[in-house]
Amino acid sequence: MRLFLRLVDGAAAAAAVAAALCLALLTVIVLAEIAVVWLFNFSLDFSWEYAAFLMCAAFFLGMGWTLRQGGHVRVSLFAHHLPPGPTRALDMLATLAGLVISGFLTFALGSLAWGAFIGGSRTFTPTATPLAVPQGVATLGMAILTLVLVARLVRLATGEEPDEKPADGGIPSET
């Protein structure tokens, strides 16, 4: 079980690095678009399309790591007024609900990406990007979130702390 938890944490961390790279590339593309329009008075055909794909990729690829870090919005109204046992049970119930939803979304996105791949769907823009690529990345991110939710449920069931919280309250660092 320890190996599974480490692998899921590693996948979430790797996806978070990929999400950060997507945001960096997004920044470069938008700045290039601004510079080209300002200097040469024309637009890069791919810039807005790929900026949207990269934003989507960053969002989906970062979800699992964000959950593991305790960064998603939570309503803790009841948790502050309940003893630890019921609080953990409530957290398990919420995690299970999230797991069902993310599992469904993983399946739905996977079906969408597979259909685009089989059908050869492409964007209607000049780049004619195969839609299976950005849809596949979204599916991967959603699948990682689903695995992180499974790992979270395991941690809650075994009495382990489900969130990785750094001592200083900031972003965890490798030491």
Short mmCIF file of the C-alpha atoms (twelve columns), coordinates in Angstrom:
data_MODEL
# 
_entry.id   MODEL 
# 
loop_
_atom_site.group_PDB 
_atom_site.id 
_atom_site.type_symbol 
_atom_site.label_atom_id 
_atom_site.label_alt_id 
_atom_site.label_comp_id 
_atom_site.label_asym_id 
_atom_site.label_seq_id 
_atom_site.Cartn_x 
_atom_site.Cartn_y 
_atom_site.Cartn_z 
_atom_site.pdbx_PDB_model_num 
ATOM 1   C CA . MET A 1   0.000   0.000  0.000   1 
ATOM 2   C CA . ARG A 2   2.916   2.332  0.785   1 
ATOM 3   C CA . LEU A 3   4.214   1.868  -2.772  1 
ATOM 4   C CA . PHE A 4   0.804   2.775  -4.210  1 
ATOM 5   C CA . LEU A 5   0.644   5.946  -2.097  1 
ATOM 6   C CA . ARG A 6   4.184   6.966  -3.101  1 
ATOM 7   C CA . LEU A 7   3.452   6.311  -6.788  1 
ATOM 8   C CA . VAL A 8   0.262   8.378  -6.662  1 
ATOM 9   C CA . ASP A 9   2.062   11.215 -4.869  1 
ATOM 10  C CA . GLY A 10  4.835   11.032 -7.468  1 
ATOM 11  C CA . ALA A 11  2.362   11.124 -10.351 1 
ATOM 12  C CA . ALA A 12  0.609   14.132 -8.809  1 
ATOM 13  C CA . ALA A 13  3.932   15.929 -8.314  1 
ATOM 14  C CA . ALA A 14  5.046   15.173 -11.890 1 
ATOM 15  C CA . ALA A 15  1.711   16.418 -13.223 1 
ATOM 16  C CA . ALA A 16  2.119   19.597 -11.140 1 
ATOM 17  C CA . VAL A 17  5.528   20.208 -12.727 1 
ATOM 18  C CA . ALA A 18  3.938   19.694 -16.155 1 
ATOM 19  C CA . ALA A 19  1.189   22.156 -15.165 1 
ATOM 20  C CA . ALA A 20  3.792   24.743 -14.198 1 
ATOM 21  C CA . LEU A 21  5.571   24.228 -17.534 1 
ATOM 22  C CA . CYS A 22  2.227   24.705 -19.318 1 
ATOM 23  C CA . LEU A 23  1.764   28.027 -17.522 1 
ATOM 24  C CA . ALA A 24  5.296   29.103 -18.445 1 
ATOM 25  C CA . LEU A 25  4.724   28.204 -22.094 1 
ATOM 26  C CA . LEU A 26  1.351   29.950 -21.994 1 
ATOM 27  C CA . THR A 27  3.094   33.093 -20.772 1 
ATOM 28  C CA . VAL A 28  5.665   32.898 -23.572 1 
ATOM 29  C CA . ILE A 29  2.957   32.435 -26.221 1 
ATOM 30  C CA . VAL A 30  0.850   35.352 -24.973 1 
ATOM 31  C CA . LEU A 31  3.888   37.633 -24.717 1 
ATOM 32  C CA . ALA A 32  4.972   36.598 -28.226 1 
ATOM 33  C CA . GLU A 33  1.471   37.360 -29.510 1 
ATOM 34  C CA . ILE A 34  1.557   40.808 -27.894 1 
ATOM 35  C CA . ALA A 35  5.029   41.530 -29.285 1 
ATOM 36  C CA . VAL A 36  4.174   40.367 -32.812 1 
ATOM 37  C CA . VAL A 37  0.968   42.390 -32.902 1 
ATOM 38  C CA . TRP A 38  2.719   45.474 -31.538 1 
ATOM 39  C CA . LEU A 39  5.808   45.211 -33.746 1 
ATOM 40  C CA . PHE A 40  4.440   43.742 -36.989 1 
ATOM 41  C CA . ASN A 41  0.681   44.318 -36.799 1 
ATOM 42  C CA . PHE A 42  -0.353  40.697 -37.350 1 
ATOM 43  C CA . SER A 43  -1.418  37.844 -35.123 1 
ATOM 44  C CA . LEU A 44  0.054   34.395 -34.592 1 
ATOM 45  C CA . ASP A 45  -2.574  31.943 -35.859 1 
ATOM 46  C CA . PHE A 46  -2.026  29.458 -33.068 1 
ATOM 47  C CA . SER A 47  -1.622  31.716 -30.045 1 
ATOM 48  C CA . TRP A 48  -5.156  31.915 -28.628 1 
ATOM 49  C CA . GLU A 49  -5.971  28.292 -29.418 1 
ATOM 50  C CA . TYR A 50  -2.826  26.960 -27.777 1 
ATOM 51  C CA . ALA A 51  -3.126  29.388 -24.873 1 
ATOM 52  C CA . ALA A 52  -6.559  27.892 -24.149 1 
ATOM 53  C CA . PHE A 53  -5.214  24.325 -24.452 1 
ATOM 54  C CA . LEU A 54  -2.316  25.131 -22.125 1 
ATOM 55  C CA . MET A 55  -4.611  26.759 -19.550 1 
ATOM 56  C CA . CYS A 56  -6.848  23.683 -19.627 1 
ATOM 57  C CA . ALA A 57  -3.822  21.405 -19.270 1 
ATOM 58  C CA . ALA A 58  -2.460  23.430 -16.347 1 
ATOM 59  C CA . PHE A 59  -5.831  23.323 -14.607 1 
ATOM 60  C CA . PHE A 60  -6.354  19.576 -14.990 1 
ATOM 61  C CA . LEU A 61  -2.744  18.542 -14.387 1 
ATOM 62  C CA . GLY A 62  -2.532  20.616 -11.207 1 
ATOM 63  C CA . MET A 63  -5.696  19.351 -9.528  1 
ATOM 64  C CA . GLY A 64  -4.256  16.197 -7.928  1 
ATOM 65  C CA . TRP A 65  -1.242  17.927 -6.411  1 
ATOM 66  C CA . THR A 66  -3.413  20.785 -5.182  1 
ATOM 67  C CA . LEU A 67  -5.694  18.325 -3.395  1 
ATOM 68  C CA . ARG A 68  -2.727  16.522 -1.831  1 
ATOM 69  C CA . GLN A 69  -1.432  19.863 -0.533  1 
ATOM 70  C CA . GLY A 70  -4.830  20.725 0.967   1 
ATOM 71  C CA . GLY A 71  -5.233  23.592 -1.487  1 
ATOM 72  C CA . HIS A 72  -8.779  23.007 -2.713  1 
ATOM 73  C CA . VAL A 73  -11.599 25.038 -1.194  1 
ATOM 74  C CA . ARG A 74  -13.277 23.219 1.670   1 
ATOM 75  C CA . VAL A 75  -16.222 24.038 3.840   1 
ATOM 76  C CA . SER A 76  -15.191 23.153 7.369   1 
ATOM 77  C CA . LEU A 77  -18.220 24.496 9.210   1 
ATOM 78  C CA . PHE A 78  -19.011 21.137 10.817  1 
ATOM 79  C CA . ALA A 79  -15.416 20.005 11.224  1 
ATOM 80  C CA . HIS A 80  -14.639 22.732 13.743  1 
ATOM 81  C CA . HIS A 81  -17.563 21.720 15.961  1 
ATOM 82  C CA . LEU A 82  -17.225 17.922 15.871  1 
ATOM 83  C CA . PRO A 83  -14.858 15.560 17.675  1 
ATOM 84  C CA . PRO A 84  -12.045 13.997 15.597  1 
ATOM 85  C CA . GLY A 85  -13.872 10.690 14.887  1 
ATOM 86  C CA . PRO A 86  -16.969 12.180 13.244  1 
ATOM 87  C CA . THR A 87  -14.794 14.793 11.516  1 
ATOM 88  C CA . ARG A 88  -12.728 12.006 9.913   1 
ATOM 89  C CA . ALA A 89  -15.916 10.151 8.925   1 
ATOM 90  C CA . LEU A 90  -17.298 13.318 7.346   1 
ATOM 91  C CA . ASP A 91  -13.990 13.835 5.502   1 
ATOM 92  C CA . MET A 92  -14.156 10.228 4.253   1 
ATOM 93  C CA . LEU A 93  -17.713 10.750 3.052   1 
ATOM 94  C CA . ALA A 94  -16.749 13.950 1.205   1 
ATOM 95  C CA . THR A 95  -13.698 12.224 -0.291  1 
ATOM 96  C CA . LEU A 96  -15.854 9.313  -1.431  1 
ATOM 97  C CA . ALA A 97  -18.320 11.726 -3.068  1 
ATOM 98  C CA . GLY A 98  -15.417 13.472 -4.795  1 
ATOM 99  C CA . LEU A 99  -14.070 10.098 -5.914  1 
ATOM 100 C CA . VAL A 100 -17.387 9.133  -7.502  1 
ATOM 101 C CA . ILE A 101 -17.607 12.462 -9.329  1 
ATOM 102 C CA . SER A 102 -13.980 12.464 -10.478 1 
ATOM 103 C CA . GLY A 103 -14.244 8.824  -11.545 1 
ATOM 104 C CA . PHE A 104 -17.248 9.669  -13.683 1 
ATOM 105 C CA . LEU A 105 -15.492 12.718 -15.156 1 
ATOM 106 C CA . THR A 106 -12.378 10.647 -15.908 1 
ATOM 107 C CA . PHE A 107 -14.520 8.136  -17.770 1 
ATOM 108 C CA . ALA A 108 -16.423 10.875 -19.628 1 
ATOM 109 C CA . LEU A 109 -13.271 12.768 -20.631 1 
ATOM 110 C CA . GLY A 110 -11.584 9.512  -21.632 1 
ATOM 111 C CA . SER A 111 -14.553 8.605  -23.811 1 
ATOM 112 C CA . LEU A 112 -14.479 12.059 -25.387 1 
ATOM 113 C CA . ALA A 113 -10.740 11.841 -26.099 1 
ATOM 114 C CA . TRP A 114 -11.049 8.298  -27.446 1 
ATOM 115 C CA . GLY A 115 -13.904 9.331  -29.742 1 
ATOM 116 C CA . ALA A 116 -11.835 12.256 -31.017 1 
ATOM 117 C CA . PHE A 117 -8.884  9.947  -31.600 1 
ATOM 118 C CA . ILE A 118 -10.912 7.284  -33.425 1 
ATOM 119 C CA . GLY A 119 -12.851 9.866  -35.423 1 
ATOM 120 C CA . GLY A 120 -9.772  11.954 -36.230 1 
ATOM 121 C CA . SER A 121 -11.426 15.120 -34.898 1 
ATOM 122 C CA . ARG A 122 -9.405  18.284 -35.351 1 
ATOM 123 C CA . THR A 123 -9.858  21.928 -34.481 1 
ATOM 124 C CA . PHE A 124 -11.421 24.134 -37.136 1 
ATOM 125 C CA . THR A 125 -8.511  26.576 -36.901 1 
ATOM 126 C CA . PRO A 126 -5.566  26.791 -39.344 1 
ATOM 127 C CA . THR A 127 -3.473  24.562 -37.049 1 
ATOM 128 C CA . ALA A 128 -6.001  21.699 -37.313 1 
ATOM 129 C CA . THR A 129 -4.812  20.340 -33.964 1 
ATOM 130 C CA . PRO A 130 -6.014  16.793 -33.249 1 
ATOM 131 C CA . LEU A 131 -8.528  17.212 -30.425 1 
ATOM 132 C CA . ALA A 132 -7.485  13.914 -28.857 1 
ATOM 133 C CA . VAL A 133 -4.273  15.580 -27.647 1 
ATOM 134 C CA . PRO A 134 -5.707  18.308 -25.380 1 
ATOM 135 C CA . GLN A 135 -8.616  16.060 -24.408 1 
ATOM 136 C CA . GLY A 136 -6.170  13.282 -23.541 1 
ATOM 137 C CA . VAL A 137 -4.159  15.630 -21.330 1 
ATOM 138 C CA . ALA A 138 -7.357  16.666 -19.525 1 
ATOM 139 C CA . THR A 139 -8.211  12.984 -19.069 1 
ATOM 140 C CA . LEU A 140 -4.759  12.289 -17.645 1 
ATOM 141 C CA . GLY A 141 -5.117  15.122 -15.136 1 
ATOM 142 C CA . MET A 142 -8.568  13.930 -14.112 1 
ATOM 143 C CA . ALA A 143 -7.311  10.349 -13.743 1 
ATOM 144 C CA . ILE A 144 -4.496  11.567 -11.479 1 
ATOM 145 C CA . LEU A 145 -7.026  13.477 -9.359  1 
ATOM 146 C CA . THR A 146 -9.091  10.287 -9.105  1 
ATOM 147 C CA . LEU A 147 -6.034  8.336  -7.938  1 
ATOM 148 C CA . VAL A 148 -5.182  11.063 -5.411  1 
ATOM 149 C CA . LEU A 149 -8.731  10.783 -4.054  1 
ATOM 150 C CA . VAL A 150 -8.317  6.991  -3.730  1 
ATOM 151 C CA . ALA A 151 -5.026  7.569  -1.894  1 
ATOM 152 C CA . ARG A 152 -6.697  10.172 0.308   1 
ATOM 153 C CA . LEU A 153 -9.448  7.695  1.197   1 
ATOM 154 C CA . VAL A 154 -6.815  5.067  2.079   1 
ATOM 155 C CA . ARG A 155 -4.967  7.577  4.262   1 
ATOM 156 C CA . LEU A 156 -8.165  8.571  6.044   1 
ATOM 157 C CA . ALA A 157 -9.153  4.917  6.575   1 
ATOM 158 C CA . THR A 158 -5.752  4.085  8.081   1 
ATOM 159 C CA . GLY A 159 -5.703  7.127  10.377  1 
ATOM 160 C CA . GLU A 160 -2.974  8.876  8.416   1 
ATOM 161 C CA . GLU A 161 -2.988  12.614 7.718   1 
ATOM 162 C CA . PRO A 162 -4.576  12.965 4.242   1 
ATOM 163 C CA . ASP A 163 -2.968  16.291 3.363   1 
ATOM 164 C CA . GLU A 164 0.701   17.099 3.057   1 
ATOM 165 C CA . LYS A 165 1.135   20.266 5.079   1 
ATOM 166 C CA . PRO A 166 4.537   21.918 5.205   1 
ATOM 167 C CA . ALA A 167 5.714   23.174 8.597   1 
ATOM 168 C CA . ASP A 168 6.001   26.781 7.431   1 
ATOM 169 C CA . GLY A 169 2.565   26.826 5.774   1 
ATOM 170 C CA . GLY A 170 4.086   27.395 2.337   1 
ATOM 171 C CA . ILE A 171 4.735   25.190 -0.655  1 
ATOM 172 C CA . PRO A 172 6.561   21.994 0.325   1 
ATOM 173 C CA . SER A 173 10.200  21.794 -0.683  1 
ATOM 174 C CA . GLU A 174 12.427  18.822 -1.397  1 
ATOM 175 C CA . THR A 175 14.949  18.375 1.429   1 
# 
